[in-house]
Structure formats: structure tokens, C-alpha cells
Amino acid sequence: NSAWDFEDQILQSGASYCFEAMNGVDWAVANRGVKSKVVSVGYPNDYGGDAAAGVEAAAKANNLDYKHIETPAGQDNQAGAVAAIWKEKPYLVFISTGPAEMATLVGGTAAQGFKGTFVGSSPTWNPALMQSAAAPAIEAMYFQAGPWGPWGTDTPGHEAMREAVGDVSPSDGYSAGWVWSYPLLAALESAADMDGGITRKNLVKAASELEEVDYEGMLPP
């Protein structure tokens, strides 16, 4: 979330949930004909709240009405959110939950005849959902936001990741872990060049002073 920008010892990569949500709304307006109203649905925590702030900012910038719906964790706890989405009838629903809750929200509203667009924060996706009962609704209405290209993206970094992990089921969990390793590698290399080499003190100092990281094309420097 956006608070990571103010923590020297957290080496974040890519867009925050807030910016990811802004980008997702802008994309939906440009590519899905979204107009009049957007709703965000998310957990009542830093993840859901940070994404909701981005949706709200993008809604304002695009002259859209906006409403936020908080929903608890748990696949069986989504009836209230499903009913609220159906009541609001927005053109766009931006979801910031886990994969099981996302599938329930998309499948549950589709079963009632909802035909809007869903965009999900990066943690909402799991490829196993395409084996679930919600798969047809997800395929028809759901789009994935993300802070970097998915598993199959053509960059030197993605290629190195795929070669390193070997014969596995494609998962953007690997992509995330690989991207996050680059600033840590840069900090370790910087610390190694300091007097005393790689120590706790030098690693913290190096992490707080990093100015640029080479992500081998997975992200801009």
C-alpha cells in the first residue's frame, strides 16, 4: 500500500494498490465504455482502503459517481456486497479482496443478471478460479489490474524467471517474487561495496539510499 513509500526498510516495487486502482479505472473508462458510476468493493484494511482511495480519485477525474462497499474476508460472507452491487448497478466494480471472494462477487452478481465490468486488484487473481463455477462470469466480465506484466510477458527479467523456476504451473506469484528480488539484490550489491561488507547496518543504509534499480525490463528503472 501507499504507506510503504514512507518506510525506508521496505523495498517496494511497482505501483501501489492506490495507483493500480487509478490505472484500472482509467483503463475501463477508455476500453470498456464505463460511465456514470463506479463502485469499489474491498476488505476493511490497508489493502482495501488504499485501493478504494485510488478508485475514488480516478472516479472524480473521470466525472463518475462513486461509492465504496466494505466487505469482510470469507467466501460465505459476500451476500451483502453482492446485494449492494446489484442495488447500485454501476458500470464498473473495482474489487480488492482475495480470489475466493472475487469469484463469489462476480459469479453472484452475474447470476442475478448483472452485466457490468469488474476490474480486480492484483491479489484478487488465481488461475485456479477458471476451474470454478464462476469461470464463465469471470471470463466474460473480469479484468486483472497489476503492477507489472504477467507470467508470459516478453522481457529479459520474465525470461530469466521462467528459466529459473523451471517446469511449474504459471503463476504471477512467481512474477511478484522475482520482481521484488531486484531491489534487494541492488541493496546487497551496494552493501557489499561498503566498508565491512554485507552487515545488517550496511544493508539498511544501502536500502535507504537506493536511487535506481534495474528490473531487466519487468519494470522501468
XYZ file of N, CA and C in Angstrom, residues 18-220:
609
model
N -3.199 1.875 -4.590
C -3.891 3.118 -4.936
C -3.689 3.459 -6.414
N -2.448 3.486 -6.862
C -2.168 3.816 -8.265
C -2.663 2.708 -9.198
N -2.536 1.461 -8.764
C -3.042 0.341 -9.555
C -4.542 0.505 -9.819
N -5.275 0.946 -8.789
C -6.715 1.164 -8.934
C -7.007 2.337 -9.851
N -6.251 3.432 -9.703
C -6.431 4.567 -10.616
C -6.257 4.130 -12.064
N -5.188 3.390 -12.317
C -4.920 2.919 -13.675
C -6.038 2.009 -14.167
N -6.551 1.156 -13.286
C -7.617 0.238 -13.671
C -8.895 0.956 -14.059
N -9.243 1.991 -13.316
C -10.445 2.771 -13.641
C -10.240 3.510 -14.955
N -9.078 4.153 -15.118
C -8.808 4.869 -16.369
C -8.883 3.919 -17.564
N -8.329 2.711 -17.403
C -8.372 1.724 -18.489
C -9.809 1.344 -18.815
N -10.618 1.119 -17.794
C -12.001 0.706 -18.016
C -12.811 1.802 -18.700
N -12.547 3.050 -18.338
C -13.232 4.165 -18.993
C -12.861 4.217 -20.474
N -11.583 4.012 -20.770
C -11.105 4.112 -22.152
C -11.473 2.900 -22.995
N -11.547 1.720 -22.363
C -11.675 0.489 -23.142
C -12.985 -0.264 -22.959
N -13.751 0.071 -21.926
C -14.981 -0.662 -21.653
C -16.222 0.228 -21.636
N -16.062 1.465 -22.045
C -17.214 2.356 -22.107
C -17.841 2.679 -20.765
N -17.043 2.615 -19.703
C -17.569 2.886 -18.359
C -17.981 4.350 -18.239
N -19.151 4.568 -17.686
C -19.640 5.928 -17.462
C -20.568 5.948 -16.261
N -20.945 7.070 -15.835
C -21.914 7.403 -14.775
C -21.519 6.959 -13.373
N -21.218 5.664 -13.141
C -20.996 5.240 -11.749
C -19.966 4.111 -11.661
N -19.116 4.204 -10.636
C -18.160 3.144 -10.309
C -18.267 2.840 -8.824
N -18.166 1.557 -8.502
C -18.212 1.098 -7.112
C -16.927 0.350 -6.810
N -16.352 0.591 -5.646
C -15.224 -0.220 -5.174
C -15.715 -1.137 -4.063
N -15.210 -2.361 -4.059
C -15.545 -3.341 -3.025
C -14.239 -3.897 -2.482
N -14.034 -3.798 -1.170
C -12.764 -4.270 -0.637
C -12.800 -4.552 0.842
N -11.736 -5.221 1.288
C -11.568 -5.510 2.711
C -11.457 -4.203 3.507
N -11.872 -4.212 4.769
C -11.730 -3.027 5.628
C -10.335 -2.953 6.253
N -9.313 -2.834 5.399
C -7.929 -2.769 5.896
C -7.103 -1.891 4.955
N -5.781 -1.861 5.159
C -4.919 -1.005 4.353
C -4.992 -1.345 2.872
N -5.131 -2.622 2.558
C -5.224 -3.060 1.160
C -6.499 -2.521 0.512
N -7.645 -2.849 1.089
C -8.911 -2.383 0.535
C -9.048 -0.874 0.558
N -8.574 -0.251 1.628
C -8.685 1.193 1.746
C -7.802 1.941 0.777
N -6.585 1.450 0.558
C -5.673 2.111 -0.362
C -6.209 2.034 -1.786
N -6.722 0.860 -2.169
C -7.305 0.716 -3.500
C -8.539 1.594 -3.651
N -9.377 1.646 -2.621
C -10.590 2.466 -2.681
C -10.247 3.938 -2.883
N -9.181 4.412 -2.240
C -8.763 5.800 -2.423
C -8.381 6.071 -3.877
N -7.741 5.100 -4.518
C -7.392 5.244 -5.928
C -8.610 5.249 -6.824
N -9.567 4.363 -6.532
C -10.799 4.329 -7.323
C -11.541 5.660 -7.191
N -11.611 6.165 -5.972
C -12.318 7.426 -5.743
C -11.657 8.570 -6.509
N -10.330 8.629 -6.470
C -9.613 9.697 -7.175
C -9.840 9.604 -8.683
N -9.789 8.377 -9.210
C -9.994 8.199 -10.645
C -11.434 8.473 -11.040
N -12.374 8.105 -10.173
C -13.782 8.397 -10.455
C -14.000 9.905 -10.561
N -13.416 10.645 -9.636
C -13.546 12.110 -9.657
C -12.930 12.690 -10.930
N -11.756 12.174 -11.313
C -11.074 12.683 -12.503
C -11.858 12.387 -13.777
N -12.644 11.293 -13.756
C -13.423 10.900 -14.930
C -14.899 11.293 -14.836
N -15.224 12.135 -13.843
C -16.600 12.619 -13.647
C -17.602 11.481 -13.468
N -17.230 10.508 -12.638
C -18.093 9.368 -12.339
C -18.600 9.464 -10.908
N -19.832 9.055 -10.677
C -20.309 8.879 -9.309
C -19.555 7.723 -8.684
N -19.366 7.797 -7.380
C -18.538 6.780 -6.714
C -19.166 6.354 -5.398
N -19.072 5.056 -5.122
C -19.469 4.528 -3.820
C -18.547 3.386 -3.439
N -18.197 3.312 -2.148
C -17.359 2.223 -1.646
C -18.175 1.271 -0.788
N -17.927 -0.013 -0.975
C -18.592 -1.056 -0.198
C -17.518 -1.874 0.509
N -17.501 -1.859 1.837
C -16.580 -2.707 2.585
C -17.176 -4.101 2.705
N -16.299 -5.114 2.596
C -16.778 -6.489 2.731
C -15.754 -7.294 3.512
N -16.191 -8.189 4.402
C -15.234 -8.970 5.190
C -14.635 -10.109 4.366
N -13.575 -10.679 4.890
C -12.996 -11.858 4.256
C -13.942 -13.041 4.404
N -13.814 -13.984 3.476
C -14.616 -15.191 3.555
C -15.589 -15.319 2.399
N -15.486 -16.415 1.701
C -16.345 -16.658 0.538
C -17.824 -16.650 0.909
N -18.132 -17.054 2.137
C -19.528 -17.144 2.565
C -20.057 -15.835 3.153
N -19.236 -14.779 3.111
C -19.620 -13.510 3.724
C -19.873 -12.407 2.698
N -20.200 -12.793 1.472
C -20.278 -11.802 0.404
C -21.703 -11.456 -0.033
N -22.703 -12.026 0.617
C -24.090 -11.769 0.198
C -24.435 -10.288 0.283
N -23.961 -9.619 1.333
C -24.248 -8.199 1.487
C -23.631 -7.361 0.383
N -22.391 -7.688 0.014
C -21.723 -6.943 -1.052
C -22.384 -7.210 -2.399
N -22.773 -8.463 -2.641
C -23.473 -8.800 -3.892
C -24.766 -7.992 -3.996
N -25.524 -7.942 -2.903
C -26.783 -7.196 -2.895
C -26.541 -5.703 -3.107
N -25.457 -5.182 -2.507
C -25.156 -3.757 -2.640
C -24.751 -3.409 -4.073
N -23.972 -4.276 -4.708
C -23.598 -4.041 -6.107
C -24.851 -4.025 -6.983
N -25.714 -5.005 -6.762
C -26.940 -5.099 -7.556
C -27.818 -3.862 -7.355
N -27.857 -3.366 -6.142
C -28.657 -2.172 -5.857
C -28.093 -0.941 -6.571
N -26.767 -0.800 -6.567
C -26.134 0.382 -7.165
C -26.120 0.326 -8.695
N -26.023 -0.889 -9.249
C -25.971 -1.081 -10.709
C -24.921 -0.186 -11.383
N -23.671 -0.260 -10.953
C -22.627 0.570 -11.569
C -22.180 -0.003 -12.913
N -21.527 0.822 -13.703
C -20.896 0.326 -14.924
C -19.630 -0.465 -14.600
N -18.949 -0.083 -13.517
C -17.679 -0.693 -13.152
C -17.651 -1.017 -11.670
N -17.172 -2.220 -11.344
C -16.909 -2.612 -9.965
C -15.419 -2.916 -9.854
N -14.738 -2.212 -8.959
C -13.318 -2.471 -8.720
C -13.194 -3.246 -7.410
N -12.614 -4.461 -7.471
C -12.583 -5.367 -6.323
C -11.185 -5.443 -5.729
N -11.111 -5.357 -4.401
C -9.844 -5.507 -3.678
C -10.068 -6.470 -2.517
N -10.131 -7.748 -2.862
C -10.321 -8.828 -1.888
C -9.326 -9.924 -2.219
N -9.598 -11.137 -1.758
C -8.859 -12.299 -2.192
C -9.554 -12.960 -3.368
N -8.932 -13.989 -3.965
C -9.519 -14.641 -5.138
C -10.886 -15.274 -4.877
N -11.063 -15.953 -3.747
C -12.334 -16.630 -3.486
C -13.477 -15.631 -3.375
N -13.234 -14.522 -2.694
C -14.273 -13.502 -2.558
C -14.581 -12.865 -3.919
N -13.516 -12.605 -4.705
C -13.740 -12.027 -6.040
C -14.636 -12.930 -6.871
N -14.366 -14.231 -6.877
C -15.168 -15.162 -7.662
C -16.618 -15.161 -7.193
N -16.823 -15.080 -5.890
C -18.179 -15.046 -5.345
C -18.906 -13.767 -5.757
N -18.213 -12.636 -5.729
C -18.821 -11.362 -6.111
C -19.185 -11.339 -7.594
N -18.256 -11.780 -8.430
C -18.520 -11.772 -9.871
C -19.605 -12.792 -10.216
N -19.447 -14.019 -9.707
C -20.429 -15.056 -10.000
C -21.796 -14.760 -9.420
N -21.812 -14.207 -8.210
C -23.089 -13.935 -7.549
C -23.883 -12.840 -8.226
N -23.185 -11.780 -8.660
C -23.898 -10.693 -9.346
C -24.301 -11.112 -10.756
N -23.459 -11.900 -11.426
C -23.800 -12.382 -12.767
C -25.039 -13.260 -12.729
N -25.171 -14.059 -11.674
C -26.330 -14.937 -11.549
C -27.629 -14.151 -11.431
N -27.527 -12.909 -10.987
C -28.708 -12.047 -10.863
C -28.918 -11.171 -12.095
N -28.045 -11.343 -13.105
C -28.227 -10.608 -14.345
C -27.347 -9.390 -14.523
N -26.404 -9.163 -13.593
C -25.519 -8.006 -13.713
C -24.576 -8.204 -14.890
N -24.373 -7.152 -15.692
C -23.554 -7.265 -16.895
C -22.492 -6.172 -16.983
N -22.093 -5.629 -15.854
C -21.078 -4.586 -15.855
C -19.677 -5.146 -16.010
N -18.697 -4.276 -15.808
C -17.285 -4.656 -15.885
C -16.698 -4.742 -14.489
N -15.895 -5.776 -14.239
C -15.150 -5.916 -12.991
C -13.659 -5.781 -13.301
N -12.968 -4.998 -12.486
C -11.507 -4.959 -12.505
C -11.036 -5.296 -11.103
N -10.043 -6.176 -10.988
C -9.566 -6.602 -9.682
C -8.156 -6.153 -9.394
N -7.886 -5.727 -8.147
C -6.511 -5.501 -7.701
C -5.701 -6.778 -7.892
N -4.389 -6.639 -7.966
C -3.551 -7.797 -8.271
C -3.766 -8.997 -7.349
N -4.020 -8.829 -6.024
C -4.207 -10.024 -5.186
C -5.536 -10.752 -5.390
N -6.413 -10.241 -6.268
C -7.710 -10.909 -6.449
C -7.624 -12.124 -7.363
N -6.520 -12.302 -8.074
C -6.488 -13.321 -9.117
C -5.780 -14.608 -8.674
N -6.338 -15.720 -9.122
C -5.700 -17.031 -9.013
C -6.182 -17.850 -10.204
N -5.282 -18.428 -11.011
C -5.718 -19.157 -12.207
C -6.639 -20.337 -11.908
N -6.597 -20.851 -10.673
C -7.485 -21.963 -10.315
C -8.959 -21.565 -10.396
N -9.243 -20.259 -10.378
C -10.624 -19.798 -10.464
C -11.273 -20.201 -11.785
N -10.460 -20.448 -12.813
C -11.036 -20.840 -14.095
C -11.566 -22.269 -14.079
N -11.364 -22.974 -12.960
C -11.965 -24.293 -12.772
C -13.184 -24.220 -11.862
N -13.575 -23.017 -11.453
C -14.682 -22.850 -10.518
C -15.984 -22.609 -11.261
N -17.078 -22.624 -10.516
C -18.392 -22.384 -11.110
C -18.523 -20.963 -11.641
N -17.693 -20.054 -11.114
C -17.759 -18.655 -11.538
C -16.971 -18.386 -12.812
N -16.293 -19.385 -13.361
C -15.402 -19.178 -14.500
C -16.070 -18.486 -15.690
N -17.280 -18.892 -16.113
C -17.893 -18.199 -17.262
C -18.117 -16.714 -17.004
N -18.563 -16.360 -15.800
C -18.780 -14.951 -15.469
C -17.459 -14.201 -15.420
N -16.433 -14.819 -14.841
C -15.118 -14.188 -14.771
C -14.579 -13.939 -16.174
N -14.692 -14.937 -17.033
C -14.183 -14.799 -18.394
C -14.916 -13.699 -19.154
N -16.189 -13.525 -18.869
C -16.996 -12.542 -19.592
C -16.811 -11.122 -19.077
N -16.578 -10.953 -17.776
C -16.673 -9.609 -17.188
C -15.457 -9.129 -16.421
N -14.518 -10.016 -16.086
C -13.450 -9.656 -15.151
C -12.147 -9.357 -15.880
N -11.450 -8.308 -15.415
C -10.140 -7.942 -15.937
C -9.183 -7.739 -14.767
N -7.921 -8.086 -14.992
C -6.927 -8.080 -13.927
C -6.046 -6.849 -13.994
N -6.006 -6.063 -12.935
C -5.012 -4.993 -12.816
C -3.728 -5.592 -12.246
N -2.624 -4.949 -12.521
C -1.368 -5.466 -11.993
C -0.263 -4.438 -12.102
N 0.731 -4.522 -11.215
C 1.811 -3.537 -11.219
C 2.934 -3.863 -12.200
N 2.885 -5.045 -12.824
C 3.879 -5.423 -13.839
C 3.245 -6.466 -14.750
N 3.918 -6.781 -15.848
C 3.377 -7.742 -16.792
C 3.265 -9.130 -16.186
N 2.270 -9.922 -16.632
C 2.068 -11.262 -16.079
C 3.131 -12.257 -16.534
N 2.965 -13.483 -16.115
C 3.919 -14.585 -16.304
C 4.545 -14.635 -17.699
N 3.736 -14.542 -18.729
C 4.230 -14.769 -20.085
C 4.786 -13.551 -20.786
N 4.958 -12.441 -20.082
C 5.422 -11.204 -20.714
C 6.828 -11.366 -21.273
N 7.080 -10.734 -22.412
C 8.357 -10.860 -23.111
C 9.326 -9.771 -22.655
N 10.033 -10.033 -21.556
C 11.122 -9.167 -21.111
C 12.278 -10.069 -20.674
N 13.501 -9.537 -20.631
C 14.620 -10.352 -20.138
C 14.394 -10.850 -18.712
N 13.785 -10.025 -17.870
C 13.527 -10.447 -16.496
C 12.526 -11.584 -16.423
N 11.430 -11.486 -17.169
C 10.442 -12.573 -17.192
C 11.060 -13.861 -17.736
N 11.886 -13.717 -18.759
C 12.530 -14.901 -19.337
C 13.458 -15.559 -18.314
N 14.231 -14.736 -17.592
C 15.124 -15.281 -16.564
C 14.327 -15.974 -15.463
N 13.198 -15.394 -15.079
C 12.337 -16.003 -14.061
C 11.825 -17.361 -14.513
N 11.281 -17.430 -15.731
C 10.720 -18.686 -16.219
C 11.791 -19.771 -16.300
N 12.991 -19.382 -16.720
C 14.088 -20.349 -16.804
C 14.504 -20.823 -15.417
N 14.507 -19.912 -14.450
C 14.962 -20.252 -13.096
C 13.985 -21.164 -12.369
N 12.681 -20.906 -12.499
C 11.715 -21.709 -11.737
C 11.400 -23.025 -12.416
N 11.686 -23.139 -13.718
C 11.547 -24.432 -14.380
C 10.114 -24.808 -14.706
N 9.853 -26.105 -14.654
C 8.572 -26.656 -15.085
C 7.549 -26.550 -13.961
N 6.856 -25.425 -13.909
C 5.842 -25.188 -12.880
C 4.572 -24.674 -13.552
N 3.481 -24.739 -12.849
C 2.258 -24.122 -13.349
C 2.437 -22.602 -13.326
N 2.181 -21.928 -14.445
C 2.363 -20.471 -14.472
C 1.575 -19.787 -13.365
N 2.239 -18.884 -12.668
C 1.607 -18.147 -11.578
C 2.261 -16.788 -11.446
N 1.439 -15.754 -11.301
C 2.003 -14.426 -11.102
C 2.590 -14.250 -9.710
N 2.410 -15.239 -8.843
C 3.138 -15.238 -7.581
C 4.638 -15.300 -7.825
N 5.051 -16.106 -8.814
C 6.471 -16.148 -9.184
C 6.917 -14.798 -9.736
N 6.069 -14.186 -10.573
C 6.428 -12.881 -11.144
C 6.647 -11.856 -10.044
N 5.749 -11.844 -9.052
C 5.877 -10.893 -7.953
C 7.163 -11.132 -7.172
N 7.413 -12.377 -6.820
C 8.622 -12.682 -6.054
C 9.893 -12.303 -6.797
N 9.883 -12.547 -8.110
C 11.073 -12.238 -8.918
C 11.282 -10.723 -8.999
N 10.203 -9.967 -9.239
C 10.318 -8.514 -9.307
C 10.824 -7.961 -7.977
N 10.265 -8.459 -6.876
C 10.669 -7.950 -5.563
C 12.132 -8.251 -5.238
N 12.726 -9.233 -5.911
C 14.116 -9.581 -5.609
C 15.102 -8.544 -6.146
N 14.702 -7.775 -7.165
C 15.656 -6.850 -7.782
C 16.135 -5.749 -6.832
N 15.255 -5.044 -6.109
C 15.780 -4.022 -5.191
C 16.591 -4.621 -4.046
N 16.220 -5.844 -3.620
C 17.020 -6.494 -2.575
C 18.418 -6.812 -3.103
N 18.492 -7.318 -4.343
C 19.792 -7.580 -4.955
C 20.610 -6.293 -5.062
N 19.962 -5.208 -5.477
C 20.672 -3.934 -5.610
C 21.197 -3.460 -4.257
N 20.408 -3.633 -3.215
C 20.843 -3.228 -1.878
C 22.000 -4.096 -1.393
N 21.924 -5.389 -1.651
C 23.009 -6.297 -1.254
C 24.305 -5.944 -1.988
N 24.189 -5.658 -3.279
C 25.388 -5.299 -4.048
C 25.986 -3.993 -3.546
N 25.131 -3.037 -3.197
C 25.625 -1.762 -2.668
C 26.286 -1.957 -1.312
N 25.648 -2.771 -0.463
C 26.222 -3.025 0.865
C 27.565 -3.741 0.759
N 27.680 -4.615 -0.221
C 28.925 -5.370 -0.380
C 30.108 -4.452 -0.692
N 29.820 -3.305 -1.285
C 30.887 -2.361 -1.636
C 31.255 -1.416 -0.489
N 30.515 -1.477 0.622
C 30.807 -0.597 1.755
C 31.892 -1.198 2.646
N 32.494 -0.339 3.472
C 33.456 -0.832 4.460
C 32.749 -1.821 5.380
N 33.279 -2.995 5.527
C 32.675 -4.016 6.367
C 31.789 -4.979 5.612
N 31.500 -4.662 4.337
C 30.730 -5.587 3.516
C 29.262 -5.684 3.940
N 28.677 -6.855 3.693
C 27.249 -7.039 3.951
C 27.018 -7.315 5.435
N 26.637 -6.276 6.141
C 26.226 -6.373 7.539
C 24.803 -5.836 7.639
N 24.165 -6.075 8.784
C 22.818 -5.516 8.977
C 22.824 -3.997 8.781
N 23.787 -3.324 9.420
C 23.851 -1.869 9.360
C 24.044 -1.395 7.925
N 24.985 -2.015 7.212
C 25.262 -1.590 5.842
C 24.085 -1.883 4.912
N 23.386 -2.995 5.144
C 22.250 -3.334 4.282
C 21.108 -2.337 4.475
N 20.839 -1.965 5.734
C 19.802 -0.955 5.990
C 20.195 0.375 5.353
N 21.471 0.763 5.491
C 21.949 2.012 4.895
C 21.811 1.968 3.369
N 22.207 0.864 2.782
C 22.126 0.721 1.327
C 20.679 0.775 0.846
N 19.789 0.117 1.584
C 18.376 0.097 1.186
C 17.764 1.486 1.227
N 18.153 2.283 2.223
C 17.571 3.620 2.369
C 18.147 4.610 1.369
N 19.282 4.267 0.743
C 19.941 5.196 -0.170
C 19.802 4.806 -1.639
N 19.109 3.714 -1.931
C 18.956 3.285 -3.322
C 18.277 4.369 -4.149
N 18.857 4.677 -5.300
C 18.266 5.684 -6.188
C 17.719 5.076 -7.466
N 18.226 3.939 -7.884
C 17.734 3.310 -9.108
C 17.970 1.806 -9.053
N 17.017 1.058 -9.588
C 17.104 -0.402 -9.639
C 16.852 -0.845 -11.074
N 17.690 -1.753 -11.583
C 17.494 -2.323 -12.912
C 16.610 -3.564 -12.794
N 15.391 -3.496 -13.353
C 14.451 -4.606 -13.277
C 14.480 -5.481 -14.533
N 15.501 -5.355 -15.354
C 15.628 -6.139 -16.579
C 14.344 -6.133 -17.402
N 13.729 -4.951 -17.493
C 12.574 -4.790 -18.345
C 11.229 -5.143 -17.716
N 11.230 -5.791 -16.540
C 9.954 -6.138 -15.898
C 9.238 -4.886 -15.403
N 10.027 -3.867 -15.029
C 9.535 -2.540 -14.678
C 10.538 -1.538 -15.235
N 10.125 -0.293 -15.410
C 11.126 0.726 -15.747
C 12.136 0.867 -14.608
